[in-house]
Amino acid sequence: MSQREKDYSLFKRYCEGDDSALTTLVEENRRPLFAYIYNMCGNYSLAEEVFQETWFKVVKKREYYFNKKGSFKGWVSRIARNTFIDMSRKKKALLILDDDSEDSYVFEPEAHEQMPDEAAISNETIKIVQTALQTLPEKQREVFVMRMEKGLTFKEIADIQETSVNTVLARMNYATNKLKEKLEKENLR
Amino acid sequence: MNAEESESLLLYYYNELPEDKMLEINELVSKNEEYSKFINDLKYIEKMYIKTSETLKIPEVKIPSEARITKKVPITNFMWARNVAVAASILFMATLGLNILLDSDQSMSHVDVYNVMAFVDNLDKEISIKQAGENDVTLEEVSQGVIVYQGFEDERDLRDLWVSNF
């Protein structure tokens, strides 16, 4: 069973009354979804608010999912994207990374323990990568994170951004080139 | 490397090509230094991103229990509701069009454009948006599905504006 079919089946089970199916779905999706939202917001507090509201809407609007042909991940991403647009407009949030803000990135140091075979990434490197990401134009950053983090296909991303697959591919190409240049400039390679 | 080549390589890397094309590009990558460098760069960027992302603290999901309570939701097709919405929007567009035709300058204000966009957008119809040097949009342009706007950075600015005006 593909991931797409698995997500569909879990969400259907939840809608039919199996609460544990939602718990599984949340656990499997919360990291990529939050990382996507955070990278769009560049602000932890706002990202958390958008994240909670997104899940609330997923539950509240659950029956609408079955009218759509797309994947569960794509549907949730679309909800997150619209929620982010609405909330940032209402709050007139600052959408660029504020280097001086303690709120800009919240680390989870224990995550390093999950990668014993890899050298732990330093806080400085994390900051460089995050800053490089935040300097990308929003749509390029969105394509990059959706592809890297959420595993959405370029076609699914094109549907969410309401554009062509070629445009999405061009955005991905620009994003990776710019990131590569920035990381090379910082001697990270 | 041109845009077409790099786009093909992106599709190849993410396994989004048909099998025969995958095999074809796989062979090219093994022979072409520039292609293999592109793939290696992509792997490196991905690795750096994933490592960074893994350190992000993920909040617990808090769904209010009253919202979460599962009562069986009938999974039905809401096409009838969509059809009603389509009919309503056609009626709206026709009324709007008539108003514009009766108007002497036959043009729409931005607020009208937002309203049209809201309807079109709600119906998931594809619209093309282009920047233009004129302030107003003609009925003909609307009927051709071309919504013209001016003075906005991009589509999202316009969206934000019509959300607040509609």
Short mmCIF file of C-alpha atoms in Angstrom, two decimals:
data_model
loop_
_atom_site.label_atom_id
_atom_site.label_comp_id
_atom_site.label_asym_id
_atom_site.label_seq_id
_atom_site.Cartn_x
_atom_site.Cartn_y
_atom_site.Cartn_z
CA MET A 1 0.00 0.00 0.00
CA SER A 2 1.45 3.38 -0.98
CA GLN A 3 1.77 6.18 1.57
CA ARG A 4 -1.01 8.01 -0.22
CA GLU A 5 -3.36 5.02 0.09
CA LYS A 6 -2.33 4.50 3.70
CA ASP A 7 -3.11 8.13 4.58
CA TYR A 8 -6.46 7.92 2.80
CA SER A 9 -7.34 4.71 4.60
CA LEU A 10 -6.36 6.13 8.01
CA PHE A 11 -8.34 9.30 7.49
CA LYS A 12 -11.36 7.35 6.29
CA ARG A 13 -11.13 5.15 9.39
CA TYR A 14 -11.01 8.25 11.56
CA CYS A 15 -14.07 9.71 9.84
CA GLU A 16 -15.84 6.43 10.44
CA GLY A 17 -15.24 6.72 14.17
CA ASP A 18 -11.75 5.30 14.82
CA ASP A 19 -9.96 7.98 16.84
CA SER A 20 -6.70 6.02 16.95
CA ALA A 21 -6.38 6.42 13.18
CA LEU A 22 -6.15 10.18 13.66
CA THR A 23 -3.45 9.75 16.29
CA THR A 24 -1.40 7.70 13.81
CA LEU A 25 -1.93 10.25 11.05
CA VAL A 26 -0.91 13.12 13.30
CA GLU A 27 2.23 11.31 14.46
CA GLU A 28 3.28 10.52 10.91
CA ASN A 29 2.61 14.01 9.59
CA ARG A 30 3.34 16.44 12.37
CA ARG A 31 7.09 16.80 11.80
CA PRO A 32 7.02 17.48 8.03
CA LEU A 33 3.97 19.70 8.41
CA PHE A 34 5.46 21.78 11.18
CA ALA A 35 8.80 22.09 9.37
CA TYR A 36 6.95 23.28 6.26
CA ILE A 37 4.94 25.84 8.24
CA TYR A 38 7.97 27.00 10.20
CA ASN A 39 10.00 27.52 7.05
CA MET A 40 7.19 29.56 5.57
CA CYS A 41 6.71 31.69 8.72
CA GLY A 42 10.30 32.01 9.91
CA ASN A 43 8.82 32.59 13.34
CA TYR A 44 8.26 29.79 15.87
CA SER A 45 5.25 31.24 17.72
CA LEU A 46 3.36 32.04 14.56
CA ALA A 47 4.30 28.64 13.11
CA GLU A 48 2.91 26.88 16.18
CA GLU A 49 -0.32 28.83 15.96
CA VAL A 50 -0.72 28.03 12.26
CA PHE A 51 0.17 24.40 12.97
CA GLN A 52 -2.50 23.97 15.68
CA GLU A 53 -5.12 25.77 13.63
CA THR A 54 -4.31 23.58 10.62
CA TRP A 55 -4.95 20.38 12.56
CA PHE A 56 -8.11 21.85 14.03
CA LYS A 57 -9.33 22.58 10.50
CA VAL A 58 -8.36 19.11 9.31
CA VAL A 59 -10.67 17.66 11.95
CA LYS A 60 -13.39 20.25 11.53
CA LYS A 61 -13.52 20.05 7.75
CA ARG A 62 -12.82 16.34 7.51
CA GLU A 63 -15.73 15.49 5.25
CA TYR A 64 -14.48 17.88 2.56
CA TYR A 65 -11.35 15.83 2.00
CA PHE A 66 -13.34 13.15 0.28
CA ASN A 67 -14.48 15.59 -2.41
CA LYS A 68 -10.92 16.14 -3.50
CA LYS A 69 -8.86 13.84 -5.66
CA GLY A 70 -5.46 14.77 -4.23
CA SER A 71 -3.38 13.21 -1.49
CA PHE A 72 -3.99 13.76 2.22
CA LYS A 73 -0.59 15.45 2.50
CA GLY A 74 -1.45 17.80 -0.35
CA TRP A 75 -4.84 18.65 1.19
CA VAL A 76 -3.29 19.35 4.59
CA SER A 77 -0.55 21.45 2.98
CA ARG A 78 -3.18 23.53 1.22
CA ILE A 79 -5.03 24.08 4.52
CA ALA A 80 -1.75 25.06 6.21
CA ARG A 81 -0.86 27.44 3.39
CA ASN A 82 -4.25 29.20 3.49
CA THR A 83 -4.18 29.34 7.30
CA PHE A 84 -0.72 30.89 7.18
CA ILE A 85 -1.84 33.50 4.64
CA ASP A 86 -4.92 34.40 6.73
CA MET A 87 -3.07 34.52 10.04
CA SER A 88 -0.09 36.48 8.79
CA ARG A 89 -2.45 39.00 7.21
CA LYS A 90 -4.43 39.37 10.42
CA LYS A 91 -1.40 39.65 12.62
CA LYS A 92 0.66 41.65 10.14
CA ALA A 93 3.44 39.32 11.14
CA LEU A 94 7.03 39.91 10.27
CA LEU A 95 7.72 37.15 7.81
CA ILE A 96 11.45 37.37 7.55
CA LEU A 97 13.84 35.67 9.87
CA ASP A 98 14.77 37.91 12.73
CA ASP A 99 18.32 37.00 13.68
CA ASP A 100 18.07 38.67 17.05
CA SER A 101 14.84 37.01 18.01
CA GLU A 102 14.97 34.16 20.51
CA ASP A 103 11.80 33.02 18.85
CA SER A 104 13.42 32.45 15.49
CA TYR A 105 14.37 28.82 15.96
CA VAL A 106 13.72 26.34 18.74
CA PHE A 107 16.13 23.47 18.83
CA GLU A 108 15.60 19.96 20.04
CA PRO A 109 19.12 18.83 20.95
CA GLU A 110 18.12 15.24 21.64
CA ALA A 111 17.43 14.87 17.93
CA HIS A 112 21.19 14.47 17.46
CA GLU A 113 21.05 11.23 19.36
CA GLN A 114 19.00 9.77 16.56
CA MET A 115 21.93 10.06 14.16
CA PRO A 116 24.84 8.22 15.80
CA ASP A 117 26.48 7.48 12.47
CA GLU A 118 26.50 11.09 11.40
CA ALA A 119 28.56 13.90 12.84
CA ALA A 120 26.24 16.13 14.86
CA ILE A 121 25.42 19.33 13.07
CA SER A 122 26.59 22.39 14.94
CA ASN A 123 24.27 25.16 16.04
CA GLU A 124 26.21 27.52 13.82
CA THR A 125 25.62 25.31 10.77
CA ILE A 126 21.93 25.08 11.61
CA LYS A 127 21.73 28.84 11.72
CA ILE A 128 23.55 29.21 8.41
CA VAL A 129 21.25 26.73 6.66
CA GLN A 130 18.15 28.32 8.21
CA THR A 131 19.26 31.82 7.24
CA ALA A 132 20.07 30.67 3.70
CA LEU A 133 16.60 29.14 3.44
CA GLN A 134 14.90 32.28 4.69
CA THR A 135 16.65 34.43 2.11
CA LEU A 136 15.05 32.46 -0.72
CA PRO A 137 12.02 34.05 -2.36
CA GLU A 138 8.88 32.68 -0.70
CA LYS A 139 7.62 30.57 -3.60
CA GLN A 140 11.02 29.00 -4.20
CA ARG A 141 11.35 28.25 -0.49
CA GLU A 142 7.88 26.73 -0.45
CA VAL A 143 8.64 24.41 -3.37
CA PHE A 144 11.93 23.36 -1.81
CA VAL A 145 10.44 22.58 1.60
CA MET A 146 7.37 20.85 0.21
CA ARG A 147 9.54 18.57 -1.91
CA MET A 148 12.25 17.94 0.69
CA GLU A 149 10.13 17.74 3.79
CA LYS A 150 6.69 16.63 2.82
CA GLY A 151 7.62 14.46 -0.13
CA LEU A 152 4.97 16.01 -2.33
CA THR A 153 5.43 15.41 -6.03
CA PHE A 154 6.15 18.37 -8.29
CA LYS A 155 2.67 17.92 -9.77
CA GLU A 156 1.08 18.14 -6.30
CA ILE A 157 3.14 21.24 -5.50
CA ALA A 158 2.09 22.79 -8.82
CA ASP A 159 -1.57 22.20 -7.88
CA ILE A 160 -1.07 23.84 -4.48
CA GLN A 161 0.76 26.83 -5.94
CA GLU A 162 -1.75 26.97 -8.80
CA THR A 163 0.97 26.98 -11.42
CA SER A 164 2.60 24.67 -13.96
CA VAL A 165 4.96 21.80 -13.17
CA ASN A 166 7.64 23.56 -15.25
CA THR A 167 7.41 26.66 -13.08
CA VAL A 168 7.71 24.52 -9.96
CA LEU A 169 10.74 22.73 -11.38
CA ALA A 170 12.35 26.06 -12.24
CA ARG A 171 11.68 27.32 -8.69
CA MET A 172 13.23 24.16 -7.24
CA ASN A 173 16.25 24.55 -9.47
CA TYR A 174 16.77 28.19 -8.48
CA ALA A 175 16.32 27.32 -4.81
CA THR A 176 18.88 24.52 -4.80
CA ASN A 177 21.39 26.58 -6.79
CA LYS A 178 21.08 29.52 -4.43
CA LEU A 179 21.37 27.31 -1.35
CA LYS A 180 24.42 25.60 -2.79
CA GLU A 181 26.07 28.95 -3.49
CA LYS A 182 25.34 30.23 -0.01
CA LEU A 183 26.60 27.10 1.72
CA GLU A 184 29.76 27.12 -0.38
CA LYS A 185 30.28 30.76 0.52
CA GLU A 186 30.10 29.81 4.19
CA ASN A 187 32.66 27.07 3.60
CA LEU A 188 30.18 24.40 4.54
CA ARG A 189 31.35 22.32 1.66
CA MET B 1 23.43 22.80 -18.43
CA ASN B 2 20.19 24.22 -19.74
CA ALA B 3 16.89 24.51 -17.87
CA GLU B 4 15.36 21.52 -19.58
CA GLU B 5 18.26 19.27 -18.60
CA SER B 6 18.24 20.37 -14.96
CA GLU B 7 14.47 19.93 -14.76
CA SER B 8 14.78 16.41 -16.16
CA LEU B 9 17.46 15.67 -13.60
CA LEU B 10 15.24 16.94 -10.79
CA LEU B 11 12.43 14.66 -11.95
CA TYR B 12 14.93 11.82 -12.22
CA TYR B 13 16.33 12.39 -8.74
CA TYR B 14 12.85 12.36 -7.22
CA ASN B 15 11.80 9.36 -9.23
CA GLU B 16 9.02 11.16 -11.03
CA LEU B 17 9.76 10.02 -14.55
CA PRO B 18 8.42 7.02 -16.45
CA GLU B 19 10.58 3.94 -16.10
CA ASP B 20 12.11 4.09 -19.61
CA LYS B 21 13.06 7.73 -19.14
CA MET B 22 14.53 6.92 -15.71
CA LEU B 23 16.79 4.30 -17.25
CA GLU B 24 17.81 6.64 -20.03
CA ILE B 25 18.78 9.44 -17.64
CA ASN B 26 20.43 7.01 -15.27
CA GLU B 27 22.80 6.08 -18.04
CA LEU B 28 23.46 9.72 -18.89
CA VAL B 29 24.21 10.54 -15.25
CA SER B 30 26.77 7.78 -15.04
CA LYS B 31 28.56 9.08 -18.14
CA ASN B 32 28.20 12.83 -17.81
CA GLU B 33 30.28 14.53 -15.15
CA GLU B 34 28.14 17.65 -15.07
CA TYR B 35 24.99 15.60 -14.55
CA SER B 36 26.50 13.54 -11.76
CA LYS B 37 27.74 16.74 -10.08
CA PHE B 38 24.20 18.13 -10.24
CA ILE B 39 22.85 15.01 -8.53
CA ASN B 40 25.61 15.07 -5.89
CA ASP B 41 24.92 18.74 -5.16
CA LEU B 42 21.26 17.95 -4.75
CA LYS B 43 22.07 15.12 -2.34
CA TYR B 44 24.30 17.44 -0.35
CA ILE B 45 21.67 20.19 -0.10
CA GLU B 46 19.07 17.62 0.91
CA LYS B 47 21.34 16.19 3.59
CA MET B 48 22.08 19.61 5.05
CA TYR B 49 18.41 20.54 5.03
CA ILE B 50 17.26 17.29 6.63
CA LYS B 51 19.93 17.52 9.35
CA THR B 52 18.84 21.06 10.15
CA SER B 53 15.17 20.19 10.03
CA GLU B 54 15.65 17.28 12.42
CA THR B 55 16.77 19.67 15.14
CA LEU B 56 13.54 21.65 15.00
CA LYS B 57 11.41 21.16 18.08
CA ILE B 58 8.01 19.91 16.98
CA PRO B 59 5.08 20.93 19.16
CA GLU B 60 2.47 18.45 20.32
CA VAL B 61 -0.79 18.64 18.42
CA LYS B 62 -3.59 19.97 20.58
CA ILE B 63 -6.94 19.32 19.02
CA PRO B 64 -9.81 20.36 21.31
CA SER B 65 -11.57 17.22 22.50
CA GLU B 66 -15.00 18.52 21.51
CA ALA B 67 -13.77 18.91 17.93
CA ARG B 68 -11.98 15.60 17.97
CA ILE B 69 -14.92 13.51 19.16
CA THR B 70 -15.53 11.16 16.31
CA LYS B 71 -19.02 10.73 15.22
CA LYS B 72 -19.41 8.97 11.95
CA VAL B 73 -19.30 11.47 9.13
CA PRO B 74 -21.18 10.43 6.03
CA ILE B 75 -18.69 10.46 3.19
CA THR B 76 -20.83 11.84 0.46
CA ASN B 77 -20.26 13.61 -2.75
CA PHE B 78 -20.99 17.30 -2.53
CA MET B 79 -21.19 17.83 -6.26
CA TRP B 80 -24.78 19.07 -5.95
CA ALA B 81 -23.60 21.91 -3.72
CA ARG B 82 -20.88 22.73 -6.17
CA ASN B 83 -23.40 22.82 -8.99
CA VAL B 84 -25.55 25.24 -7.03
CA ALA B 85 -22.48 27.41 -6.47
CA VAL B 86 -21.64 27.31 -10.18
CA ALA B 87 -25.18 28.34 -11.09
CA ALA B 88 -25.10 31.17 -8.53
CA SER B 89 -21.80 32.42 -9.84
CA ILE B 90 -22.98 32.37 -13.46
CA LEU B 91 -25.99 34.42 -12.38
CA PHE B 92 -23.72 36.79 -10.51
CA MET B 93 -21.35 37.19 -13.46
CA ALA B 94 -24.27 37.79 -15.82
CA THR B 95 -25.69 40.47 -13.52
CA LEU B 96 -22.31 42.06 -13.12
CA GLY B 97 -21.74 41.96 -16.86
CA LEU B 98 -25.10 43.62 -17.51
CA ASN B 99 -24.28 46.35 -15.02
CA ILE B 100 -20.97 46.98 -16.72
CA LEU B 101 -22.56 47.04 -20.16
CA LEU B 102 -25.05 49.61 -18.97
CA ASP B 103 -22.28 51.64 -17.45
CA SER B 104 -20.91 54.34 -19.72
CA ASP B 105 -17.22 53.54 -19.42
CA GLN B 106 -17.76 49.77 -19.49
CA SER B 107 -15.08 49.13 -16.93
CA MET B 108 -14.85 47.54 -13.52
CA SER B 109 -13.39 48.87 -10.35
CA HIS B 110 -10.83 46.87 -8.42
CA VAL B 111 -13.45 45.89 -5.88
CA ASP B 112 -15.47 44.34 -8.70
CA VAL B 113 -12.39 42.49 -9.81
CA TYR B 114 -11.88 41.12 -6.31
CA ASN B 115 -15.46 39.93 -6.28
CA VAL B 116 -15.09 38.23 -9.62
CA MET B 117 -11.82 36.69 -8.50
CA ALA B 118 -13.38 35.46 -5.29
CA PHE B 119 -16.09 33.70 -7.23
CA VAL B 120 -13.76 32.29 -9.81
CA ASP B 121 -11.28 31.23 -7.16
CA ASN B 122 -13.94 29.58 -5.06
CA LEU B 123 -14.91 27.50 -8.01
CA ASP B 124 -11.33 26.36 -8.48
CA LYS B 125 -11.38 27.67 -12.00
CA GLU B 126 -8.10 28.44 -13.61
CA ILE B 127 -7.63 32.08 -14.14
CA SER B 128 -4.75 33.85 -15.64
CA ILE B 129 -3.57 37.03 -14.07
CA LYS B 130 -1.39 39.48 -15.84
CA GLN B 131 -0.03 42.82 -14.93
CA ALA B 132 -1.15 45.62 -17.15
CA GLY B 133 -0.74 49.32 -17.52
CA GLU B 134 -4.44 50.06 -17.22
CA ASN B 135 -6.32 50.65 -14.01
CA ASP B 136 -9.51 49.02 -15.05
CA VAL B 137 -10.49 45.82 -16.67
CA THR B 138 -12.98 45.49 -19.48
CA LEU B 139 -15.84 43.07 -19.61
CA GLU B 140 -14.27 41.49 -22.65
CA GLU B 141 -11.13 40.68 -20.70
CA VAL B 142 -13.16 39.21 -17.87
CA SER B 143 -15.15 37.08 -20.28
CA GLN B 144 -11.89 35.81 -21.76
CA GLY B 145 -10.79 34.78 -18.29
CA VAL B 146 -8.08 37.40 -18.15
CA ILE B 147 -8.13 39.38 -14.96
CA VAL B 148 -5.95 42.44 -15.18
CA TYR B 149 -4.55 44.21 -12.21
CA GLN B 150 -1.98 46.82 -11.52
CA GLY B 151 0.17 47.94 -8.67
CA PHE B 152 0.49 44.68 -6.78
CA GLU B 153 3.68 42.79 -6.20
CA ASP B 154 2.22 39.44 -6.97
CA GLU B 155 -0.87 37.34 -6.93
CA ARG B 156 -0.79 36.95 -3.16
CA ASP B 157 -0.97 40.68 -2.55
CA LEU B 158 -4.05 40.76 -4.70
CA ARG B 159 -5.46 37.76 -2.87
CA ASP B 160 -4.88 39.46 0.49
CA LEU B 161 -6.65 42.52 -0.78
CA TRP B 162 -9.67 40.75 -2.08
CA VAL B 163 -9.92 38.66 1.04
CA SER B 164 -10.14 41.87 3.04
CA ASN B 165 -12.52 43.50 0.58
CA PHE B 166 -14.88 40.63 -0.03
#
